[in-house]
Coordinates of C-alpha atoms and ligand atoms in Angstrom, one line a residue:
X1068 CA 93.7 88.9 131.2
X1069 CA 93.1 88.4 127.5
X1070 CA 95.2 88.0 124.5
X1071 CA 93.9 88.6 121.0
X1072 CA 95.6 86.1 118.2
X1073 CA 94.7 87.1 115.2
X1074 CA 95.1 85.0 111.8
X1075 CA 98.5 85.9 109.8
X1076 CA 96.4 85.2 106.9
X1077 CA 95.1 89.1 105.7
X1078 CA 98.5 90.6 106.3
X1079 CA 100.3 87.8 104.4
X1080 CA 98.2 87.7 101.3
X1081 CA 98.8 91.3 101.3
X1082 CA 102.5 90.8 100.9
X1083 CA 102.2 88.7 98.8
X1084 CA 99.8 90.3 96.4
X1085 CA 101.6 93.0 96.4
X1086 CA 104.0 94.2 93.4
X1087 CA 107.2 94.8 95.2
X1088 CA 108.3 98.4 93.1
X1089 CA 104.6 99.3 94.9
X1090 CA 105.3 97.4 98.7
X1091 CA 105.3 100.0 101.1
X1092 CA 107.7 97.5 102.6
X1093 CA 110.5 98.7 100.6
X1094 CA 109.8 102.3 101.1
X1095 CA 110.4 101.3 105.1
X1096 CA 114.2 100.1 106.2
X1097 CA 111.9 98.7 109.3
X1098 CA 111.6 95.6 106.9
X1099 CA 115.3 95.7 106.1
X1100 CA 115.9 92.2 106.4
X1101 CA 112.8 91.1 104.7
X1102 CA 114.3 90.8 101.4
X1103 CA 117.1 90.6 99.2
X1104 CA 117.8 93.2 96.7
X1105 CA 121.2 93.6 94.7
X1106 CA 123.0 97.4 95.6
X1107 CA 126.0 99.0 94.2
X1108 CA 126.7 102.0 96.6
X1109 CA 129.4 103.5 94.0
X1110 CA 131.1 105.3 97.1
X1111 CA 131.6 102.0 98.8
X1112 CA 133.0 99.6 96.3
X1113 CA 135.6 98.1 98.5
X1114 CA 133.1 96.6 100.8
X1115 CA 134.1 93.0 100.1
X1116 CA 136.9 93.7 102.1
X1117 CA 136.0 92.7 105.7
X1118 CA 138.4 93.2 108.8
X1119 CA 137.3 91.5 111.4
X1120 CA 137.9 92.4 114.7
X1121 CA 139.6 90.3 117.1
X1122 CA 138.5 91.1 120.6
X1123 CA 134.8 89.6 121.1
X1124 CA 132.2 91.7 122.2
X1125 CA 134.3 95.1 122.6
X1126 CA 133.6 98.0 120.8
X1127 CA 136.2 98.0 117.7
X1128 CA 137.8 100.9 119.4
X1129 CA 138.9 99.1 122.7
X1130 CA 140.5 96.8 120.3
X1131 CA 142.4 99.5 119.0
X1132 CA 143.0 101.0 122.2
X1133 CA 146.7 99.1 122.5
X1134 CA 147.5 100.2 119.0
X1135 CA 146.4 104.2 118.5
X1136 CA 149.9 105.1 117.5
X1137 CA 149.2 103.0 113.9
X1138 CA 145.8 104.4 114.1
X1139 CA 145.9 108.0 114.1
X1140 CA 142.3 108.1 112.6
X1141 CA 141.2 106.8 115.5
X1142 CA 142.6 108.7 117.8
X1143 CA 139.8 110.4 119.5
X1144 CA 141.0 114.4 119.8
X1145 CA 138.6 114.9 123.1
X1146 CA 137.1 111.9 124.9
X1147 CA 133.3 113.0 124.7
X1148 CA 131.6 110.2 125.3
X1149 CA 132.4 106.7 127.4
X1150 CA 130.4 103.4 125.7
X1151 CA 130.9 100.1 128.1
X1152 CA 134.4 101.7 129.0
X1153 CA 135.6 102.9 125.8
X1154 CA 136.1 106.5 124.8
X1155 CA 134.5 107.7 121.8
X1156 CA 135.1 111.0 120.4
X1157 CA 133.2 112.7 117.5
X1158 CA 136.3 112.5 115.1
X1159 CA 136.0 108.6 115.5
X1160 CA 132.3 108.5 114.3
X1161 CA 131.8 111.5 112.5
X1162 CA 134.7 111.4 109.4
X1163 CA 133.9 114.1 106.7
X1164 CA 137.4 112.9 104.8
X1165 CA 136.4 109.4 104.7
X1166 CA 133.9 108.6 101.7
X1167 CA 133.0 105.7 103.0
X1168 CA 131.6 107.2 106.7
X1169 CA 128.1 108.6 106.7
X1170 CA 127.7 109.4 109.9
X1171 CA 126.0 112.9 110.2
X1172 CA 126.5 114.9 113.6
X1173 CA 122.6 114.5 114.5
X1174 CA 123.2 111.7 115.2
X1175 CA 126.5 111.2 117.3
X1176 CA 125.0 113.6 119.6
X1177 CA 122.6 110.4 120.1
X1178 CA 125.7 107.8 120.8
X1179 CA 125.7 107.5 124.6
X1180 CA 122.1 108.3 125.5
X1181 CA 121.2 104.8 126.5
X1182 CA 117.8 105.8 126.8
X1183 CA 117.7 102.0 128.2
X1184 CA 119.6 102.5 130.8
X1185 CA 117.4 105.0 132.5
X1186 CA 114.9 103.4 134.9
X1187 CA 112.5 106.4 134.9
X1188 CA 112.5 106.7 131.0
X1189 CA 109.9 104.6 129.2
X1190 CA 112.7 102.5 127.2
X1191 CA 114.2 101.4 130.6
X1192 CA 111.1 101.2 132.2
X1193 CA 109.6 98.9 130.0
X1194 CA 113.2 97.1 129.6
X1195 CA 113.3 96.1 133.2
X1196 CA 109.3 94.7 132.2
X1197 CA 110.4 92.6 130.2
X1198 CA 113.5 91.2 132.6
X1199 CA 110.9 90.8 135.2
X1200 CA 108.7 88.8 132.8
X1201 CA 111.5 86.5 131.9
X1202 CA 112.8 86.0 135.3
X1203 CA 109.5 85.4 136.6
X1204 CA 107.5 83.0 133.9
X1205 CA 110.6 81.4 131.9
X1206 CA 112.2 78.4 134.0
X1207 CA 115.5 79.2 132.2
X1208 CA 118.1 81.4 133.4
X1209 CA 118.6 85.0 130.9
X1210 CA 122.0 86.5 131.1
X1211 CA 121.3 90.4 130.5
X1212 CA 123.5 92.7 128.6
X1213 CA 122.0 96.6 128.0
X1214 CA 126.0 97.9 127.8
X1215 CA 127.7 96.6 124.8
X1216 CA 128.9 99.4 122.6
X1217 CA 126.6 99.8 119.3
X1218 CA 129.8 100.4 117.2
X1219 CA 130.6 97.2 115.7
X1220 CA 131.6 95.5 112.4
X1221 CA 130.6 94.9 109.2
X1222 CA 131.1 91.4 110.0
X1223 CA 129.3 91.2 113.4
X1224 CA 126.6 93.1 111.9
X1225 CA 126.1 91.6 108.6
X1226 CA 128.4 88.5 108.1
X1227 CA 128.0 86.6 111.6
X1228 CA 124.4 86.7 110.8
X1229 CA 124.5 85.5 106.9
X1230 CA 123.4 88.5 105.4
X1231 CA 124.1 88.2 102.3
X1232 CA 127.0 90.4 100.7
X1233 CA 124.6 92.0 98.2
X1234 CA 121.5 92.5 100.8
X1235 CA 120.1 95.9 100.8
X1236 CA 120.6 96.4 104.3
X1237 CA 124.3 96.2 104.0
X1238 CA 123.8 99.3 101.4
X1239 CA 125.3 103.0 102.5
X1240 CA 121.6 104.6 101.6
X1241 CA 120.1 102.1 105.0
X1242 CA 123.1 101.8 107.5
X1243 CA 125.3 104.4 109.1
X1244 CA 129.1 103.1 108.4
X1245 CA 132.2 104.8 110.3
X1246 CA 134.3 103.4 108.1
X1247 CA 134.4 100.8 105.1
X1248 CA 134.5 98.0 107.6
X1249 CA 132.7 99.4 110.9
X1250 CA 129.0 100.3 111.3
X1251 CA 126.6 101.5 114.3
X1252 CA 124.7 98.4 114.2
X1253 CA 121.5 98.4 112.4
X1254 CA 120.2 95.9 114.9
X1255 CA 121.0 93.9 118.3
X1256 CA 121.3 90.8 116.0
X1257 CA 125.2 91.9 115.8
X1258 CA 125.6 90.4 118.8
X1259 CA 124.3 87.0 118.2
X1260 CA 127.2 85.1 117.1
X1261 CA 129.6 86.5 119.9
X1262 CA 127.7 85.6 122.6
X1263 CA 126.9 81.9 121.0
X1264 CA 130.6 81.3 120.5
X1265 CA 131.2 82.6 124.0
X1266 CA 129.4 79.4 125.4
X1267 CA 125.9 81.3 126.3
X1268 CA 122.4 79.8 125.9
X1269 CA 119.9 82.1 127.2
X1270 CA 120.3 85.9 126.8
X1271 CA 118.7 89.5 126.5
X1272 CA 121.1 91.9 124.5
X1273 CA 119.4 95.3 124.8
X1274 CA 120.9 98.3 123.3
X1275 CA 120.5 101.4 121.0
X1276 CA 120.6 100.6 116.7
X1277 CA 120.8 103.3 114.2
X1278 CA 119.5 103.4 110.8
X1279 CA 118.9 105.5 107.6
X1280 CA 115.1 105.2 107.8
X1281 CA 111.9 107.3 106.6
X1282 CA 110.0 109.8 108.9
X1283 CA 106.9 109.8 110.4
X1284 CA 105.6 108.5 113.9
X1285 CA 106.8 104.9 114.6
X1286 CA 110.3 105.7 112.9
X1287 CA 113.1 107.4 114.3
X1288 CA 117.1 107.3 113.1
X1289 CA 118.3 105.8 116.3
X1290 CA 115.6 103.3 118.0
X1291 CA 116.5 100.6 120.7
X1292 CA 116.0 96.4 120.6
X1293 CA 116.1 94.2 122.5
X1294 CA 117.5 90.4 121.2
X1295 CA 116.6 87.5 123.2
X1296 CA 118.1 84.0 122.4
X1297 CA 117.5 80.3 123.4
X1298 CA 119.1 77.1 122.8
X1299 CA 117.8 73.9 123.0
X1300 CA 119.0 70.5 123.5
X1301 CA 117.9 67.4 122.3
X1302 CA 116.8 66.4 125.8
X1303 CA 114.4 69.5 125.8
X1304 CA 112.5 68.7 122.8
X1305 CA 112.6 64.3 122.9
X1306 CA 109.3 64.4 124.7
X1307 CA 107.4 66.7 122.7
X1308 CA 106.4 64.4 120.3
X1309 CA 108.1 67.1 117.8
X1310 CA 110.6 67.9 115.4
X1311 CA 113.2 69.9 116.9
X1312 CA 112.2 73.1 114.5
X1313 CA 108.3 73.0 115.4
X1314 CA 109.7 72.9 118.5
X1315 CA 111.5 76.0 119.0
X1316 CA 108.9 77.8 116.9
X1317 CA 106.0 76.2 119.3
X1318 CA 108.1 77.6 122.4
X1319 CA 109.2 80.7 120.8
X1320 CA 105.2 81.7 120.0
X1321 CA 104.5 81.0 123.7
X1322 CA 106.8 82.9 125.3
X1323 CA 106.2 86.5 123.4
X1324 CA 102.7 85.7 123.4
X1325 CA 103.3 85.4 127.3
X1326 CA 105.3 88.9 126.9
X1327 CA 102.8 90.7 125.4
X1328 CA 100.0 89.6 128.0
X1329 CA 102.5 90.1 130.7
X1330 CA 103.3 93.9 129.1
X1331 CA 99.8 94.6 127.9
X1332 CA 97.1 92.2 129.1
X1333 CA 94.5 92.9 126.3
X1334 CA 95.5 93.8 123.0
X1335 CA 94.9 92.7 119.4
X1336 CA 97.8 91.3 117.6
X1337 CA 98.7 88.9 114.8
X1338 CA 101.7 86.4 113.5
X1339 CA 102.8 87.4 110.2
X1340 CA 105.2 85.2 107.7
X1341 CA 108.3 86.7 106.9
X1342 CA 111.8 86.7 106.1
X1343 CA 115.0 87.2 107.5
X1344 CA 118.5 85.8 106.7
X1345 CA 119.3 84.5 110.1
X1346 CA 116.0 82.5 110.8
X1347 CA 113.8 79.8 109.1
X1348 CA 110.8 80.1 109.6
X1349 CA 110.4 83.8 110.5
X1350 CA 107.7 85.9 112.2
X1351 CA 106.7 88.9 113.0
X1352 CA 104.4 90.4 115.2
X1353 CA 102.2 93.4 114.7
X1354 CA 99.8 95.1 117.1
X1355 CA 96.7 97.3 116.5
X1356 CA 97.7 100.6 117.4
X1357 CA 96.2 103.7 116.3
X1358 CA 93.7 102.3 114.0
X1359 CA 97.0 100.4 112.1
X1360 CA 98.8 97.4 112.3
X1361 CA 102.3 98.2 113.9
X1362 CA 105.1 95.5 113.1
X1363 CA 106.8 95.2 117.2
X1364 CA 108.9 92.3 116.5
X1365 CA 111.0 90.3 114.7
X1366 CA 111.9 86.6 115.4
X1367 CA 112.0 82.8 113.9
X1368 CA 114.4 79.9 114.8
X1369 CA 118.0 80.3 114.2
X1370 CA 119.8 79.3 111.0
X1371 CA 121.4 75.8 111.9
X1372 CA 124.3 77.6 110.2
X1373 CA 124.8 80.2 113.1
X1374 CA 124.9 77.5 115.6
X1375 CA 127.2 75.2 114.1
X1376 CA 129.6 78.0 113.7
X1377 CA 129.7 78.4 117.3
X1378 CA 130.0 74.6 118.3
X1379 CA 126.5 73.6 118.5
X1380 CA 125.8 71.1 116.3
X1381 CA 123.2 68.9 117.9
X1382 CA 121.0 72.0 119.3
X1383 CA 118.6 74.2 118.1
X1384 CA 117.4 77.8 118.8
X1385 CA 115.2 80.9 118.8
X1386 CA 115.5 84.3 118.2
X1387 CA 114.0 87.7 118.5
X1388 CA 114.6 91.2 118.5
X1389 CA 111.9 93.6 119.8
X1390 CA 111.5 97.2 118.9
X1391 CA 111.6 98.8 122.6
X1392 CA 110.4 102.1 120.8
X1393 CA 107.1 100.5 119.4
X1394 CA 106.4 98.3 122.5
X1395 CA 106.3 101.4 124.6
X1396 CA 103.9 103.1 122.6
X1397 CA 101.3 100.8 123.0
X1398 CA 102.2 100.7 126.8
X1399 CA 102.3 104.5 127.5
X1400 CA 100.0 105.5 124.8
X1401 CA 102.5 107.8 123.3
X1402 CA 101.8 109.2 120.1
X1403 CA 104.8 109.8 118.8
X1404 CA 108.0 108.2 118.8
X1405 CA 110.0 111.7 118.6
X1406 CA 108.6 111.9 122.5
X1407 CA 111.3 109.5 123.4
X1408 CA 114.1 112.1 122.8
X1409 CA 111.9 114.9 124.6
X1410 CA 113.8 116.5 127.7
X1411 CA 110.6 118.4 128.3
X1412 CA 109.5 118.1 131.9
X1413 CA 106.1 117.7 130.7
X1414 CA 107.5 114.5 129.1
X1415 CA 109.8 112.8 131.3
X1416 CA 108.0 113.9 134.7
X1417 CA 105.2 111.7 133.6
X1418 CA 107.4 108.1 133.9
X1419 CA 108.7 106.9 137.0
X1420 CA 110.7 103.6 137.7
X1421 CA 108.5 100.6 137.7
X1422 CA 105.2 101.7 136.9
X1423 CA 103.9 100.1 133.9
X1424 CA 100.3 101.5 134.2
X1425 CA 100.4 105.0 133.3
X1426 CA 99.8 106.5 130.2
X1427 CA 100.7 109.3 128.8
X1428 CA 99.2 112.5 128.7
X1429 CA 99.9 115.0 125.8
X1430 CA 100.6 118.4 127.2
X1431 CA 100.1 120.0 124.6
X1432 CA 98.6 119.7 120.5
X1433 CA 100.6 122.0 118.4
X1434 CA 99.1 122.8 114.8
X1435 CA 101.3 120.7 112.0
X1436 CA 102.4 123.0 109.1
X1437 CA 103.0 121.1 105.8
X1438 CA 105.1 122.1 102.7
X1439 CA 105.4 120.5 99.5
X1440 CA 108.3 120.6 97.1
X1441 CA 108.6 118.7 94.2
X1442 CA 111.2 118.0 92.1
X1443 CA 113.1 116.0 89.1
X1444 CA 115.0 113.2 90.7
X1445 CA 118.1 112.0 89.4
X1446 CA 119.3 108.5 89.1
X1447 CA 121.0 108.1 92.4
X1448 CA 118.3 109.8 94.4
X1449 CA 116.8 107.7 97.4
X1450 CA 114.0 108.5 99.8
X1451 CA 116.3 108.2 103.3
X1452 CA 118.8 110.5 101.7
X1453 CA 115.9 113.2 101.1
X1454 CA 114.8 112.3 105.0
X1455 CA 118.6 112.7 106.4
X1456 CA 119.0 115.8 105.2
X1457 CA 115.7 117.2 106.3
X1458 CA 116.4 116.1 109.7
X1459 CA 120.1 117.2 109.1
X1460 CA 118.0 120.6 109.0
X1461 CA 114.8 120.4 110.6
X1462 CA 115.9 117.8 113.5
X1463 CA 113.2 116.4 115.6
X1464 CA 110.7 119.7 114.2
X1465 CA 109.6 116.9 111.5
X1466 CA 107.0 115.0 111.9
X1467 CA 106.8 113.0 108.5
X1468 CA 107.9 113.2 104.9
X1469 CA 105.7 111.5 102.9
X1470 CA 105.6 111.5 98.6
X1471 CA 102.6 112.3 97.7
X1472 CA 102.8 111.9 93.7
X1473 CA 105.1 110.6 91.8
X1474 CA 105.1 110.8 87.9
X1475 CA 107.5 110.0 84.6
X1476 CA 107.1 112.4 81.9
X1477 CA 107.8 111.5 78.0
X1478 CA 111.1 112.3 78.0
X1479 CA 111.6 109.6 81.0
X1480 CA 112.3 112.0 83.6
X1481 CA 110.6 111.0 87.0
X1482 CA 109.2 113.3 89.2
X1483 CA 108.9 113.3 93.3
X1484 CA 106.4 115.3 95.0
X1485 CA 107.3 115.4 99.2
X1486 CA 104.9 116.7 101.6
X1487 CA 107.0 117.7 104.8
X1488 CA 104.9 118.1 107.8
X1489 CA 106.5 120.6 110.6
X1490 CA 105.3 120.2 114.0
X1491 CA 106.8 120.9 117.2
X1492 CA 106.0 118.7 120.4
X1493 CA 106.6 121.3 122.2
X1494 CA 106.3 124.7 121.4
X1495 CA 104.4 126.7 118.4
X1496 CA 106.4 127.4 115.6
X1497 CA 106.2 130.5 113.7
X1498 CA 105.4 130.8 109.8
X1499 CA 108.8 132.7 109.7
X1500 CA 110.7 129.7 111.3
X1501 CA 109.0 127.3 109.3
X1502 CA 109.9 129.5 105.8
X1503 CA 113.1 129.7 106.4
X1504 CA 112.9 125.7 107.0
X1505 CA 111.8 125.0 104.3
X1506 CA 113.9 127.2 102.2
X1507 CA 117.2 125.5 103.5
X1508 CA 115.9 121.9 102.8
X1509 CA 115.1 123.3 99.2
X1510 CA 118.8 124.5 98.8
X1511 CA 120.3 121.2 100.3
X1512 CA 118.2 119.0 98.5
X1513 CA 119.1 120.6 95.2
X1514 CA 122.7 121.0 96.0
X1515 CA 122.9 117.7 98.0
X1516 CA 121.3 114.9 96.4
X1517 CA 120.9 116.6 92.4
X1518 CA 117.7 116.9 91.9
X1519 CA 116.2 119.7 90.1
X1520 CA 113.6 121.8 91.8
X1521 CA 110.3 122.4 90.1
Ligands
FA5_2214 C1 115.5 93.1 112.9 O1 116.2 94.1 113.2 C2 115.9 91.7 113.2 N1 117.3 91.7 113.7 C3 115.0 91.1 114.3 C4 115.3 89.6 114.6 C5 116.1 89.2 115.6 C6 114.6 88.7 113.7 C7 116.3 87.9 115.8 C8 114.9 87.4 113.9 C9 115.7 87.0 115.0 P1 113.5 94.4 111.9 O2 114.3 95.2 110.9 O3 112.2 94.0 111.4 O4 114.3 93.1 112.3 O5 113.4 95.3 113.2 C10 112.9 94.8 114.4 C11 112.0 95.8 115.1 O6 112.6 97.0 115.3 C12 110.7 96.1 114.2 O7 109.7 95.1 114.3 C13 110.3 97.5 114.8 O8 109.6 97.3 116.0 C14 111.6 98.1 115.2 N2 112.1 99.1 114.2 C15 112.6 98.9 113.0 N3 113.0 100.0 112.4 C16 112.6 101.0 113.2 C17 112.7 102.5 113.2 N4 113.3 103.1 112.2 N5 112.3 103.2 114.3 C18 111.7 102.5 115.4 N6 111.6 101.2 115.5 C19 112.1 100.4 114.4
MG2215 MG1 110.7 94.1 110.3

């Protein structure tokens, strides 16, 4: 079996070199914690305001369970769904009163799912991989947690992890918020701290994340990650003839190296520098997939901060969180990350529990069908708004909403040019259907987000 390093170097200078209003790393919330932009989400001023919530890794609502009779909000009307034990109704997620929620129902109809918890779906099949790989080839013990429920708080989400209180991430345009001081967590990070402070040193957190993201093949609203977390000791790191933070980054290296040769055997991949406001240093990894670099992972060694909050001052850690989605495409060859959604026979009949070998075969090739519409934006317009309310319309019929020219005029009006590609994995769509698409994104963009049609 062979594994394929390649130097960070290309990708790196790239980043670098490039202007950051041109990066297509802003364009992609997949780099949301790469850098730190100011936001002022008018809607959401009172976001300073955190309430924390005291029971440690429940869902905000069991912690409100004892006390709905103060909480009428939260009273759910009609127990839909059940998340690790705790009741969940759409009025508690989707809240058109409340400026501050932004949860649309497209996606609490994905709340519950736990595509991860399915051993004969891809996610869960390559979940238990990756439990197998780290009870097999890592000496230390993982505890595993798939169950814990993805609504948390602003402060598990953002705060526990030192994300700083002006970081784009934390911005209503990139993360679905119930209210002004509960999220669906952007990532399985949110978890971190409250397992550290509960006294664990080794663990896999695997769960389903939601974001305001762009559209196309490797991004989807509502993904799945998988965190892993070790601490170290002094003792573990005396004889290594290192410093205790080349240490865990030496280790770190090794073991998702080992994970990808365990999960793939050959493939070509490469480290690349990055960012993120929990670790120092911080990686990424990418993997050649579809004649492009795909980013998989995200990982570095933990902020001292984070584990001195939690009583471990002499220690040191890593981190990483995986993007489940991305790692199975490479594994199953599938094309498109909408497939993971698919109830299609011709889908899921293809997967079965433990077999990592297969690949996918498309059953069918349906024609795309691509529309442009152009418009004048207005100040407040953002790209993930355009893309929630096209799959607000179109759901999972869109394959990718891309601008395709972009241009100020004298007067200092800027215009945005979107090409919307329509494709159905399975089924043909008529022009009629597609028309009549297109015509209601027209009318909610305009009446939705401002802008002026052209
Ligand atoms: C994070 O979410 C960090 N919490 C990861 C981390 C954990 C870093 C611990 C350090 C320590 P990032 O935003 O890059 O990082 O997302 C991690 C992975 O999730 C990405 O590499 C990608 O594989 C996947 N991902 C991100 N956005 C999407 C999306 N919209 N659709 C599908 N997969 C996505
Ligand atoms: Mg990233």
């Amino acid at each position: 079996m062979l594994i394929r390093v390649l130097s960070t170097h290309p990708a790196l200078a790239f980043r670098m070199a490039t202007p950051l209003s041109h990066s297509p790393l802003l364009k992609s919330p997949s780099y949301l914690f790469l850098r730190h932009h100011s936001f002022a989400p008018p809607s959401l001023s009172c976001f300073s305001s955190f309430r924390s919530f005291s029971s440690p890794l429940s869902c905000p609502f069991s912690s409100l369970s004892s006390d709905r009779s103060s909480k009428k909000w939260m009273q759910p009307i009609a127990a839909l769904l059940e998340i690790g034990g705790v009741k969940i109704a759409r009025d508690d997620v989707v809240k058109e009163s409340d400026p501050a929620n932004n949860v649309p129902d497209t996606i609490f109809s994905k709340l519950g799912t736990e595509l991860h918890r399915r051993d004969n779906h891809p996610i869960g099949i390559l979940k238990n991989a990756i439990y197998d790989y780290f009870d097999t080839n890592i000496s230390a013990k993982f505890v595993k947690f798939d169950d814990l429920c993805p609504i948390v708080s602003v402060k598990e989400n953002f705060d526990d992890v030192l994300v700083p209180a002006d970081h784009i991430s934390r911005s209503y345009n990139d993360t679905y918020y119930v209210d002004a001081q509960t999220v669906l967590r952007c990532h399985t990070s949110a978890h971190q701290a409250e397992l550290l402070r509960k006294g664990h040193t080794q663990f896999l957190v695997t769960g389903d994340v939601y974001r305001r993201d762009s559209i196309d093949s490797t991004h989807y609203p509502v993904f799945h990650q998988m965190e892993g977390v070790r601490v170290f000791s002094p003792d573990d790191w005396a004889g290594s003839g290192m410093d205790a933070t080349s240490f865990a980054a030496m280790d770190l290296k090794k073991s998702l190296e080992g994970l990808a040769k365990h999960l793939f055997g050959t493939v070509d991949m490469r480290w690349v520098d990055t960012y993120f406001p929990f670790t120092n240093p911080s990686f990424e990894l990418e993997i050649y997939f579809q004649e492009k670099w795909m980013e998989v992972l995200g990982c570095g060694v933990t902020e001292q901060e984070i584990l001195r909050r939690s009583g471990r001052t002499d220690g040191v850690a890593w981190a990483f969180g995986l993007g489940l989605e991305r790692l199975a495409m490479v594994l199953f060859d599938i094309p498109d990350i909408r497939l993971f959604w698919s109830t299609d026979q011709r889908f899921t009949s293809q997967f079965s529990e433990g077999k990592l070998g297969i690949k996918f075969k498309p059953f069918s090739k349906y024609p795309p069908c691509y529309k442009d519409m152009s418009f004048w934006i207005s100040d407040s317009f953002t790209e993930n708004n355009l893309c929630e309310v096209v799959r607000g319309i179109a759901g999972d019929l869109v394959e990718e909403v891309q601008l395709i020219d972009n241009f100020t005029n004298k007067k200092g009006m800027t215009s945005h040019c979107y090409r919307i590609a329509y494709r159905s994995m399975e089924r043909s769509l008529t022009d009629e259907e597609i028309n009549q698409l297109q015509w209601r994104v027209r009318e909610a963009a305009q009446s939705k987000l401002n802008v002026v049609l052209r």
